[in-house]
Structure formats: C-alpha cells, structure tokens
C-alpha cells in the first residue's frame, strides 16, 4: 500500500523503540512515474524486541508540507499549467496591458518576456519582447522580410540580433501578441523554447561553408534542436488555436526521442523528455568544428565539437559540459564556469548522448533555488567523474576519451568569403546587433532584391549567403550607403565588442550596456591613442547591465558588469579566442572614472607586453595584485613618453590641426580622422575597391 505526495521518507529500525524519520534530499523528477507530482513511496519498518513482525510500505498519515522538498514558485507554476498553457491562454485574452505572475513565467517557454519602459516615470507601459528560435542562426529569406515588417508594424522599428543567433523583437503590445506570433509561425519561423526552462537556441558556426565538417555541424545542431523541441502542442494551441504544422523530422531524431531503453523518458506523456516540470532552468547547447570558436563553445551547458578523420569525413564528437555565465553580485556561491571535457561519442550516438546529459540535469538539478539550478552547479557539486558515471547510465555506454583538437580561434567571418560551392557570403558588422534606420533599409533592399538567405552570428552580426559573384559590386555599394562597411573600415574595438540591451526595457538591468557602450569604446580608443597603441590593436570588450552575463562578459579581455547606477564591476583576463575565464579586478567603478583604471593598464600593456601577447594574457601574466598597484600609483603618462600618436598623420602640424577641430566635436584627432574617412568611403564607394 503506498501513498504518493512528493518526498521520500524512510523510517528505519533502531534500538530505540521509537522509529526515526530520515528525509532524503530531493532527487528531481523520476521518468518512470506518470504522476504530475514528484512521487515517492513512504516506507516504514518497525522492529520490536518482543516481536518478529515487520511491516513495510504502510501508508502513514503525514502532512505534505512537512516532508515535501522545497520547490521554487516557478516549479509550482509549471506543475499547474497543463503543459505550459494555463493561465497564459486566458491572460492574453483579457483587456489588461499586462499578464499575471504565473503567465509571465509561462510565456517565456513560448519565446517572450513581459517588459516595461524603465525610462518612464509613473504608471508602467507594458510591452513584450519576442525572441525567435533559429538553430545555427539560419533565417530563410521569407522569414527575414516578415521580421523586418513586424518590427515596423508592431515593434519599435528595430530588430535586435542576439548572442545566441536569434532575433529579438521589442515593444510588442499584448493585444498584438497573437497576430505577431501567428505571423511568425505561418512564415517558417518559431519562438517556441527561445526562453524558459528548456533547451534554448542551438548555436553553430554561422559561416555557410560547403565543407563537410561545417555542413555536418549545422545538421547536428538542427537535429539536437528538433530532439529537444517540446512535443505537447501548447505553443500552437495558444497562438494558432491548435492548428497543426507538419514538419518532417529525420528518422534518427524520432527514434532517439522515443527510445526509453535506459529509463530516460516519461511513458505515455505528451512530453516524453521534459515531463510536466521541464528542466530546472535554461539549457544551452552549441555545436562547432575544431578551431572555430565563433560560438563561445565553453560557455554552454553542452558543447559539441565535430571530429573528422584525415580525409575530412566526420566520425564523431567531443562533448564538453557544465559551462554557464550567470551569477549574482555579492554571492560567491554563484559563479561563471567553463565547460569541461566529458568524452567522445561516435556520430551515430550524439543524440542519445545529448539526451542522457539533459536527463541527468532534469533528474538531479536543483529545483528549490533557481540561482543554483543550472547544470554548472551540478557539475561543481558532483565533479566530472560522478557526472560522467550517472550520465552513462542514461546513455547506456561508456564515453571514450576526448580526441585531441587544434588550438581554438575566434572567427568573425566578416567581409567577403567563398562558400565553396561557387557562391559568396558577406559578413556584416552590426554594432550591438541593433538593426535600425538606414542600415535596416539597406539590408531589406539587398535581401529582398536578390532573394538572399541570412545567417545570424553569436557575435550579434549578420551574414548574407548564396551571393553570385556578379552581384558583389552592387550589393557592396548599397550596404556601404546604409553604413554597413567592410571590416577594414570599422574600428577593431567595435568588431569584437558586445553589449546586452539593458535599459530601458530589460527588467534586470542595473545600469547601461547597449546605450552606453558606444561612448565607452570611443573613450577606450582615445586611451589607446594617448598611450601610443596603434589603430589595428584591440581588446575584446563586453558590457552587461547586470551580472546575468547575456553578452558573455566573463570571457572578455575587459568585461564591464553593471553593479550599480552608472557603475561597473571590472573583469580582466579573458582571451581573444574565448578559452579563459576572466576574473573580478575591481568593484563599483563609476563610468566617469574608467580612465583612472584602464589608462594605466593600457599604458603598461603597451610597454611591458611580450611578443604578440594579448591584453588578457598580459593581465594574467602580471597578476591582479601587480595590476592593482599600477592603478593605485598611476600619476599620468610620464613626460618622456610621446604626447602624440602620429601614425595616421604625416606630421605634427596636421595632427594638431585635426585635434583642434576634433575637440569642438568632443572627439580626439584620431576619431575625427576615421569619421572623415568613413564618410568619404560611404559616399564615394562604387564597389570597385572592395574585397
């Protein structure tokens, strides 16, 4: 006889005639249970000196509140939602401009966040951000044009390219949500699972190369995304009234999803992998090829790397687990973490291996405190050996040792490139991923006229693909007129910089990021000029308005993480190829005081670095104690140092004249000179000299 109410209680026989309660820790969900609750049996054993009878599995009355493991409020919302439907399906129909707390959490699974304009005072003006799901950043021509239209008709007139290769559409009113969602769905798009406690968008290199490993990486990303897509139909029930959309899935995906030979699935559930509770928190996966770290592979819950033989034929995958960026200020128990090697699997097993990892997190990740619910905390608690052992039980095989790989490189794929199939692709830098104004018009013109498909990059940039050689000149001209210049005409600092949206719409922002980074980059360039660093030299700078790390600042050479109004925590020590975790250097640095900290660091990097030593590598070699001393003792650039950076100018007189003009515009000479060059190129460029 059993009673199921959400926790396990063992009453063990002891010398004392009074049995003792032993409450086991919460183990997550059990896939063999069909209950929507976290079912456990109550076992009770009695041992008496004058009796040999033993009673087992007796249903003993007990208060659930006394034994049920603590769960976060979101876990209860999920449990009561009828697979992420209720109360969202009712809330979107009423006349209020916002939705209630439960619906606010559930709509994330549908790919949306409720926001309000934090620049406005008084009553809140609510709107919704929608995020698409585009595995590998692939955007068909039709979908791009629709998103461009929706931004103008229902958004704020801009499209935001994200660090996970998706679009964000800001400013959608609640009354328009169903129209916008259904339009996306009917035009080859989806927002399902772009947010929420499930697998998010799967990253892959955006470069549309025809090489075997790149093609295989993209195919694998597509298959993983399909494997972990919710199956219960809640998304279509809410937004298109249950209309069915038939998609053809590869048979290997269907087979892997349905396989329950190792106890991974919820039998007879509409969500065989996720169940009613889905995952404890968000889950992020990236796929890439050796040496290509355009996807920040080590920041993901799972990193998958194609391994090929000497003939370039893909054979299997190295798998890395436990990466993640989010943390909380003043809580040292929260931290960013790099993924570590789990093992190698043959290519036919990749879906089963990924599923096993996801189930291990589903069953064992914490559901009581969402600050500790990511996979990285399970890895940190267990260690890789225990995690590997448990995952192998769901995988049904042993992981092989990871194969050796070449050094990683960050690859932006900006500029013109051969695809390898006779066509070209063109990578375009978009500052902070914000497509707006003349740039938006130029992109629309080119994409629509030439029927181009698009790839979004993890660095908030955009790639136009399948371009004929004969179109190159005219496309280059239109793009340049819209401000989309070839990378050699863009400040190198901008090419690798990233920022999250932060103010005014993000509810988590503590200070500025996207709106603040343009001025920060100009000030860094001015410091470079002042200490004698050349224009082509750069550092990877990433800025976020809060510690959640959406722009991955903890991998930057210089990360600025909002920790108060107009204040940043400074992180140093990441590397240009995104393989080393940065560390906290200083707290509470006011934005107006950045020069006091950064100028001495750049000055000493210029003079004390080793050959080809990056700023991040230099910071790690000197150590933070030494760097702190350099900042504390800084009294300005020594008089013996050159006061002028003449690299761009023929003589001192030209520099001084340009500097005088620049000061009128609150710029320095170098910035004004570059602006003049850029404007000239944009107005005069006819495409003949573009690469």
PDB file of C-alpha atoms in Angstrom, residues 293 296-299 325 336-339 407-408 540 542 552-558 571-583 614 616-621 624:
ATOM      1  CA  UNK A 293      35.254  29.182 -31.531  1.00  0.00           C
ATOM      2  CA  UNK A 296      31.910  30.570 -27.381  1.00  0.00           C
ATOM      3  CA  UNK A 297      31.800  26.793 -27.004  1.00  0.00           C
ATOM      4  CA  UNK A 298      32.856  26.654 -23.337  1.00  0.00           C
ATOM      5  CA  UNK A 299      30.061  28.926 -22.106  1.00  0.00           C
ATOM      6  CA  UNK A 325      27.756  32.692 -17.402  1.00  0.00           C
ATOM      7  CA  UNK A 336      30.552  31.768 -14.196  1.00  0.00           C
ATOM      8  CA  UNK A 337      32.064  28.451 -15.259  1.00  0.00           C
ATOM      9  CA  UNK A 338      33.742  26.937 -18.306  1.00  0.00           C
ATOM     10  CA  UNK A 339      32.568  23.625 -19.715  1.00  0.00           C
ATOM     11  CA  UNK A 407      44.080  25.481 -30.850  1.00  0.00           C
ATOM     12  CA  UNK A 408      40.865  27.468 -30.789  1.00  0.00           C
ATOM     13  CA  UNK A 540      37.719  42.156 -26.558  1.00  0.00           C
ATOM     14  CA  UNK A 542      31.857  43.157 -23.439  1.00  0.00           C
ATOM     15  CA  UNK A 552      29.207  36.761 -22.006  1.00  0.00           C
ATOM     16  CA  UNK A 553      31.370  39.422 -20.281  1.00  0.00           C
ATOM     17  CA  UNK A 554      33.192  36.832 -18.203  1.00  0.00           C
ATOM     18  CA  UNK A 555      35.010  35.625 -21.328  1.00  0.00           C
ATOM     19  CA  UNK A 556      36.162  39.111 -22.367  1.00  0.00           C
ATOM     20  CA  UNK A 557      39.624  40.575 -22.018  1.00  0.00           C
ATOM     21  CA  UNK A 558      37.829  43.540 -20.485  1.00  0.00           C
ATOM     22  CA  UNK A 571      36.632  41.782 -15.107  1.00  0.00           C
ATOM     23  CA  UNK A 572      40.011  41.074 -16.695  1.00  0.00           C
ATOM     24  CA  UNK A 573      41.838  38.063 -18.077  1.00  0.00           C
ATOM     25  CA  UNK A 574      39.708  36.536 -20.806  1.00  0.00           C
ATOM     26  CA  UNK A 575      41.497  35.814 -24.063  1.00  0.00           C
ATOM     27  CA  UNK A 576      40.714  36.701 -27.708  1.00  0.00           C
ATOM     28  CA  UNK A 577      39.867  33.070 -28.524  1.00  0.00           C
ATOM     29  CA  UNK A 578      37.398  32.798 -25.604  1.00  0.00           C
ATOM     30  CA  UNK A 579      39.053  29.885 -23.804  1.00  0.00           C
ATOM     31  CA  UNK A 580      39.998  31.500 -20.467  1.00  0.00           C
ATOM     32  CA  UNK A 581      37.598  32.752 -17.824  1.00  0.00           C
ATOM     33  CA  UNK A 582      38.065  36.353 -16.717  1.00  0.00           C
ATOM     34  CA  UNK A 583      38.226  37.281 -13.033  1.00  0.00           C
ATOM     35  CA  UNK A 614      47.073  39.980 -25.843  1.00  0.00           C
ATOM     36  CA  UNK A 616      44.061  39.361 -21.425  1.00  0.00           C
ATOM     37  CA  UNK A 617      47.214  37.268 -21.461  1.00  0.00           C
ATOM     38  CA  UNK A 618      49.205  40.229 -20.179  1.00  0.00           C
ATOM     39  CA  UNK A 619      46.739  40.737 -17.325  1.00  0.00           C
ATOM     40  CA  UNK A 620      47.033  37.104 -16.266  1.00  0.00           C
ATOM     41  CA  UNK A 621      50.830  37.037 -16.506  1.00  0.00           C
ATOM     42  CA  UNK A 624      45.924  41.247 -10.379  1.00  0.00           C
TER      43      UNK A 624
END
